[in-house]
mmCIF file of C-alpha atoms in Angstrom:
data_model
loop_
_atom_site.group_PDB
_atom_site.id
_atom_site.type_symbol
_atom_site.label_atom_id
_atom_site.label_comp_id
_atom_site.label_asym_id
_atom_site.label_seq_id
_atom_site.Cartn_x
_atom_site.Cartn_y
_atom_site.Cartn_z
ATOM 1 C CA MET A 6 -12.275 -46.332 10.143
ATOM 2 C CA SER A 7 -15.034 -44.744 12.571
ATOM 3 C CA ARG A 8 -16.353 -41.133 12.535
ATOM 4 C CA PHE A 9 -14.668 -40.926 15.972
ATOM 5 C CA SER A 10 -11.360 -42.025 14.703
ATOM 6 C CA ASP A 11 -11.661 -39.518 12.086
ATOM 7 C CA TRP A 12 -12.781 -36.908 14.164
ATOM 8 C CA TRP A 13 -9.632 -37.417 16.559
ATOM 9 C CA LYS A 14 -7.339 -37.067 13.758
ATOM 10 C CA TRP A 15 -8.985 -34.049 12.616
ATOM 11 C CA PHE A 16 -8.973 -32.520 16.180
ATOM 12 C CA THR A 17 -5.359 -33.427 16.876
ATOM 13 C CA ALA A 18 -4.023 -32.619 13.571
ATOM 14 C CA PRO A 19 -1.401 -29.731 13.369
ATOM 15 C CA PRO A 20 -2.967 -26.611 12.478
ATOM 16 C CA GLU A 21 -2.307 -25.652 8.868
ATOM 17 C CA PRO A 22 -0.665 -21.826 8.455
ATOM 18 C CA SER A 23 -3.377 -19.152 7.030
ATOM 19 C CA VAL A 24 -2.658 -16.390 4.957
ATOM 20 C CA PHE A 25 -4.009 -14.347 7.554
ATOM 21 C CA ASP A 26 -1.523 -15.544 10.514
ATOM 22 C CA ALA A 27 0.615 -12.963 12.021
ATOM 23 C CA GLY A 28 4.375 -13.416 12.330
ATOM 24 C CA ARG A 29 5.059 -14.670 8.519
ATOM 25 C CA ALA A 30 6.641 -11.399 7.394
ATOM 26 C CA SER A 31 9.951 -11.702 5.544
ATOM 27 C CA ILE A 32 11.041 -8.409 6.755
ATOM 28 C CA GLN A 33 12.387 -7.674 10.369
ATOM 29 C CA TYR A 34 9.552 -7.249 13.299
ATOM 30 C CA PRO A 35 10.089 -4.004 15.135
ATOM 31 C CA PRO A 36 12.079 -4.956 18.471
ATOM 32 C CA LEU A 37 8.792 -4.880 21.016
ATOM 33 C CA GLY A 38 8.644 -6.935 24.421
ATOM 34 C CA ARG A 39 6.180 -9.761 24.482
ATOM 35 C CA ASN A 40 3.249 -7.933 25.375
ATOM 36 C CA GLU A 41 3.785 -5.538 22.809
ATOM 37 C CA LEU A 42 4.523 -8.381 20.029
ATOM 38 C CA ALA A 43 1.327 -10.192 20.926
ATOM 39 C CA ALA A 44 -0.739 -6.551 20.395
ATOM 40 C CA PHE A 45 1.020 -5.760 17.404
ATOM 41 C CA HIS A 46 0.302 -9.449 15.696
ATOM 42 C CA ARG A 47 -3.263 -9.185 16.975
ATOM 43 C CA CYS A 48 -3.681 -6.125 14.668
ATOM 44 C CA GLU A 49 -1.333 -7.441 12.190
ATOM 45 C CA THR A 50 -3.803 -10.158 11.558
ATOM 46 C CA HIS A 51 -6.696 -8.202 11.122
ATOM 47 C CA LEU A 52 -5.092 -5.848 8.659
ATOM 48 C CA LEU A 53 -4.073 -8.802 6.932
ATOM 49 C CA ARG A 54 -7.786 -9.543 6.307
ATOM 50 C CA GLU A 55 -7.977 -6.399 4.352
ATOM 51 C CA ILE A 56 -4.701 -6.424 2.720
ATOM 52 C CA VAL A 57 -5.931 -9.838 1.287
ATOM 53 C CA ALA A 58 -9.355 -8.172 -0.013
ATOM 54 C CA ALA A 59 -7.272 -4.934 -1.269
ATOM 55 C CA ARG A 60 -7.840 -5.424 -4.773
ATOM 56 C CA SER A 61 -11.463 -6.477 -4.207
ATOM 57 C CA TRP A 62 -12.219 -3.183 -2.281
ATOM 58 C CA GLY A 63 -10.192 -1.084 -4.924
ATOM 59 C CA ARG A 64 -12.771 -2.558 -7.860
ATOM 60 C CA GLN A 65 -15.749 -1.871 -5.572
ATOM 61 C CA VAL A 66 -14.613 2.106 -5.310
ATOM 62 C CA GLU A 67 -13.661 1.640 -9.086
ATOM 63 C CA ALA A 68 -17.075 0.740 -9.730
ATOM 64 C CA ARG A 69 -18.933 3.856 -8.236
ATOM 65 C CA GLY A 70 -18.088 5.546 -11.478
ATOM 66 C CA SER A 71 -15.512 8.144 -10.540
ATOM 67 C CA GLN A 72 -11.925 7.472 -11.367
ATOM 68 C CA PHE A 73 -9.567 8.029 -8.487
ATOM 69 C CA PRO A 74 -5.676 8.579 -9.049
ATOM 70 C CA THR A 75 -5.000 4.867 -7.273
ATOM 71 C CA ASN A 76 -3.350 1.590 -8.317
ATOM 72 C CA GLY A 77 -6.565 -0.093 -7.357
ATOM 73 C CA TRP A 78 -5.321 -1.850 -4.175
ATOM 74 C CA LEU A 79 -6.716 -0.121 -1.364
ATOM 75 C CA ILE A 80 -7.282 -0.681 2.272
ATOM 76 C CA MET A 81 -8.682 1.285 5.469
ATOM 77 C CA PRO A 82 -6.717 0.669 8.585
ATOM 78 C CA GLY A 83 -9.122 2.782 10.361
ATOM 79 C CA ARG A 84 -12.075 0.408 9.495
ATOM 80 C CA VAL A 85 -9.959 -2.461 10.564
ATOM 81 C CA TYR A 86 -9.345 -1.115 13.740
ATOM 82 C CA SER A 87 -13.060 -0.416 14.110
ATOM 83 C CA ALA A 88 -13.819 -4.098 13.238
ATOM 84 C CA LEU A 89 -11.117 -5.258 15.316
ATOM 85 C CA MET A 90 -12.334 -3.050 18.114
ATOM 86 C CA ASP A 91 -15.959 -4.610 17.611
ATOM 87 C CA ASP A 92 -14.585 -8.126 17.945
ATOM 88 C CA THR A 93 -12.660 -7.720 21.199
ATOM 89 C CA ARG A 94 -15.527 -5.668 22.611
ATOM 90 C CA GLY A 95 -13.329 -2.724 23.022
ATOM 91 C CA THR A 96 -10.429 -4.669 24.924
ATOM 92 C CA GLY A 97 -8.213 -5.222 22.121
ATOM 93 C CA PRO A 98 -4.947 -2.904 21.174
ATOM 94 C CA ARG A 99 -5.061 0.807 21.421
ATOM 95 C CA PRO A 100 -4.940 2.846 18.258
ATOM 96 C CA PRO A 101 -1.250 3.445 18.507
ATOM 97 C CA VAL A 102 -0.529 -0.152 18.060
ATOM 98 C CA MET A 103 -2.503 -0.306 14.659
ATOM 99 C CA ASP A 104 -0.682 2.648 13.502
ATOM 100 C CA ALA A 105 2.541 0.794 14.270
ATOM 101 C CA VAL A 106 1.571 -1.743 12.036
ATOM 102 C CA VAL A 107 0.748 0.647 9.151
ATOM 103 C CA ALA A 108 4.061 2.408 9.697
ATOM 104 C CA TRP A 109 5.892 -0.753 9.900
ATOM 105 C CA LEU A 110 4.708 -1.649 6.440
ATOM 106 C CA ALA A 111 4.881 1.646 4.899
ATOM 107 C CA ASP A 112 8.381 1.694 5.894
ATOM 108 C CA ALA A 113 9.143 -1.283 4.215
ATOM 109 C CA GLY A 114 7.086 0.517 0.996
ATOM 110 C CA ALA A 115 4.221 -2.006 1.191
ATOM 111 C CA VAL A 116 1.760 0.743 1.791
ATOM 112 C CA GLN A 117 1.932 4.129 0.813
ATOM 113 C CA PRO A 118 -0.824 7.021 1.842
ATOM 114 C CA LEU A 119 -2.848 8.597 -0.768
ATOM 115 C CA LEU A 120 -2.970 12.138 -1.644
ATOM 116 C CA GLU A 121 -5.126 13.976 0.809
ATOM 117 C CA ARG A 122 -7.401 14.979 -2.176
ATOM 118 C CA THR A 123 -7.980 11.656 -3.448
ATOM 119 C CA ARG A 124 -8.503 10.057 0.382
ATOM 120 C CA ASP A 125 -11.399 13.134 0.591
ATOM 121 C CA ASP A 126 -12.639 12.241 -2.857
ATOM 122 C CA ILE A 127 -13.084 8.686 -1.840
ATOM 123 C CA ALA A 128 -14.413 9.630 1.482
ATOM 124 C CA THR A 129 -17.178 11.513 0.014
ATOM 125 C CA SER A 130 -18.088 8.406 -2.400
ATOM 126 C CA ASN A 131 -17.855 6.075 0.659
ATOM 127 C CA VAL A 132 -20.618 8.356 2.494
ATOM 128 C CA ALA A 133 -22.841 8.707 -0.779
ATOM 129 C CA GLU A 134 -22.600 4.601 -1.317
ATOM 130 C CA ARG A 135 -23.374 4.399 2.655
ATOM 131 C CA ARG A 136 -26.206 6.342 2.289
ATOM 132 C CA ALA A 137 -27.704 5.037 -0.908
ATOM 133 C CA ASP A 138 -27.431 1.392 0.323
ATOM 134 C CA HIS A 139 -28.460 1.918 3.855
ATOM 135 C CA ALA A 140 -31.604 3.861 4.271
ATOM 136 C CA GLY A 141 -31.264 4.264 7.720
ATOM 137 C CA TYR A 142 -28.273 6.689 7.619
ATOM 138 C CA VAL A 143 -29.163 10.558 7.703
ATOM 139 C CA PRO A 144 -26.664 13.402 6.959
ATOM 140 C CA ASP A 145 -25.146 13.638 10.381
ATOM 141 C CA ASP A 146 -24.566 9.614 10.550
ATOM 142 C CA GLY A 147 -22.887 9.317 7.356
ATOM 143 C CA THR A 148 -19.457 10.165 8.016
ATOM 144 C CA ARG A 149 -17.127 7.996 10.026
ATOM 145 C CA GLU A 150 -13.672 8.863 11.486
ATOM 146 C CA TRP A 151 -11.882 6.371 9.343
ATOM 147 C CA ASP A 152 -13.605 7.397 6.164
ATOM 148 C CA HIS A 153 -10.465 9.348 5.308
ATOM 149 C CA ASP A 154 -7.804 6.599 6.610
ATOM 150 C CA THR A 155 -6.949 5.126 3.091
ATOM 151 C CA TRP A 156 -3.713 4.044 1.905
ATOM 152 C CA GLN A 157 -2.801 1.956 -1.154
ATOM 153 C CA VAL A 158 -1.179 -1.232 -1.373
ATOM 154 C CA ASP A 159 1.750 -1.602 -3.401
ATOM 155 C CA PRO A 160 1.430 -5.429 -4.422
ATOM 156 C CA ASP A 161 4.777 -6.354 -5.498
ATOM 157 C CA ARG A 162 6.650 -5.046 -2.728
ATOM 158 C CA MET A 163 3.595 -6.569 -0.464
ATOM 159 C CA LEU A 164 4.246 -9.954 -1.837
ATOM 160 C CA GLU A 165 8.161 -9.360 -0.976
ATOM 161 C CA VAL A 166 6.900 -8.548 2.945
ATOM 162 C CA TYR A 167 4.136 -11.178 2.689
ATOM 163 C CA PRO A 168 5.214 -13.904 0.179
ATOM 164 C CA HIS A 169 2.159 -16.477 1.396
ATOM 165 C CA LEU A 170 -0.062 -13.760 0.019
ATOM 166 C CA VAL A 171 0.245 -15.942 -3.363
ATOM 167 C CA GLU A 172 -1.990 -18.227 -1.776
ATOM 168 C CA ALA A 173 -4.714 -15.978 -0.873
ATOM 169 C CA ASN A 174 -6.798 -15.497 -3.781
ATOM 170 C CA SER A 175 -6.725 -14.762 -7.803
ATOM 171 C CA ASP A 176 -5.801 -11.354 -7.322
ATOM 172 C CA TRP A 177 -2.625 -11.838 -5.331
ATOM 173 C CA LYS A 178 -1.778 -15.093 -7.587
ATOM 174 C CA ARG A 179 -2.057 -12.805 -10.764
ATOM 175 C CA ALA A 180 -0.116 -9.890 -9.020
ATOM 176 C CA ALA A 181 2.806 -12.543 -8.563
ATOM 177 C CA THR A 182 2.744 -13.491 -12.125
ATOM 178 C CA ARG A 183 3.106 -9.966 -13.284
#
């Protein structure tokens, strides 16, 4: 076969689903109109990227030396929303849409808010790490509005909501076999 033929097969092949694809949840989505559902799915896709890396980020937080009372699976929806705004140059869905995605997952039991004290301790740890790792930060610049927006993922319940996360990485495979 020629290179052109190989390229054409690759180019016209049906897309393979990704673990980050929105709309693959096993629970019912909220009743939304077409535009609202598109915005909801856009936020869901970005949040899924954070959910896939939840255990990895939890390990990073645990490695700072302080033991926080969490299960080690952490996400920061505010940080995800900030990244979404960067990716869309400020034209993406508004903050209430991301809040609706988080509330939808919280209603399903897949994510839980941390205690305020725990969130504050993790936020303080985030700021300290940011200042240590990035010399350009000054005390007034260290805190971000999403530093206190930390949630805990229940991996068992999240796998019920998104069974395809088993294919995401070794952390999710391990969580599925427990």
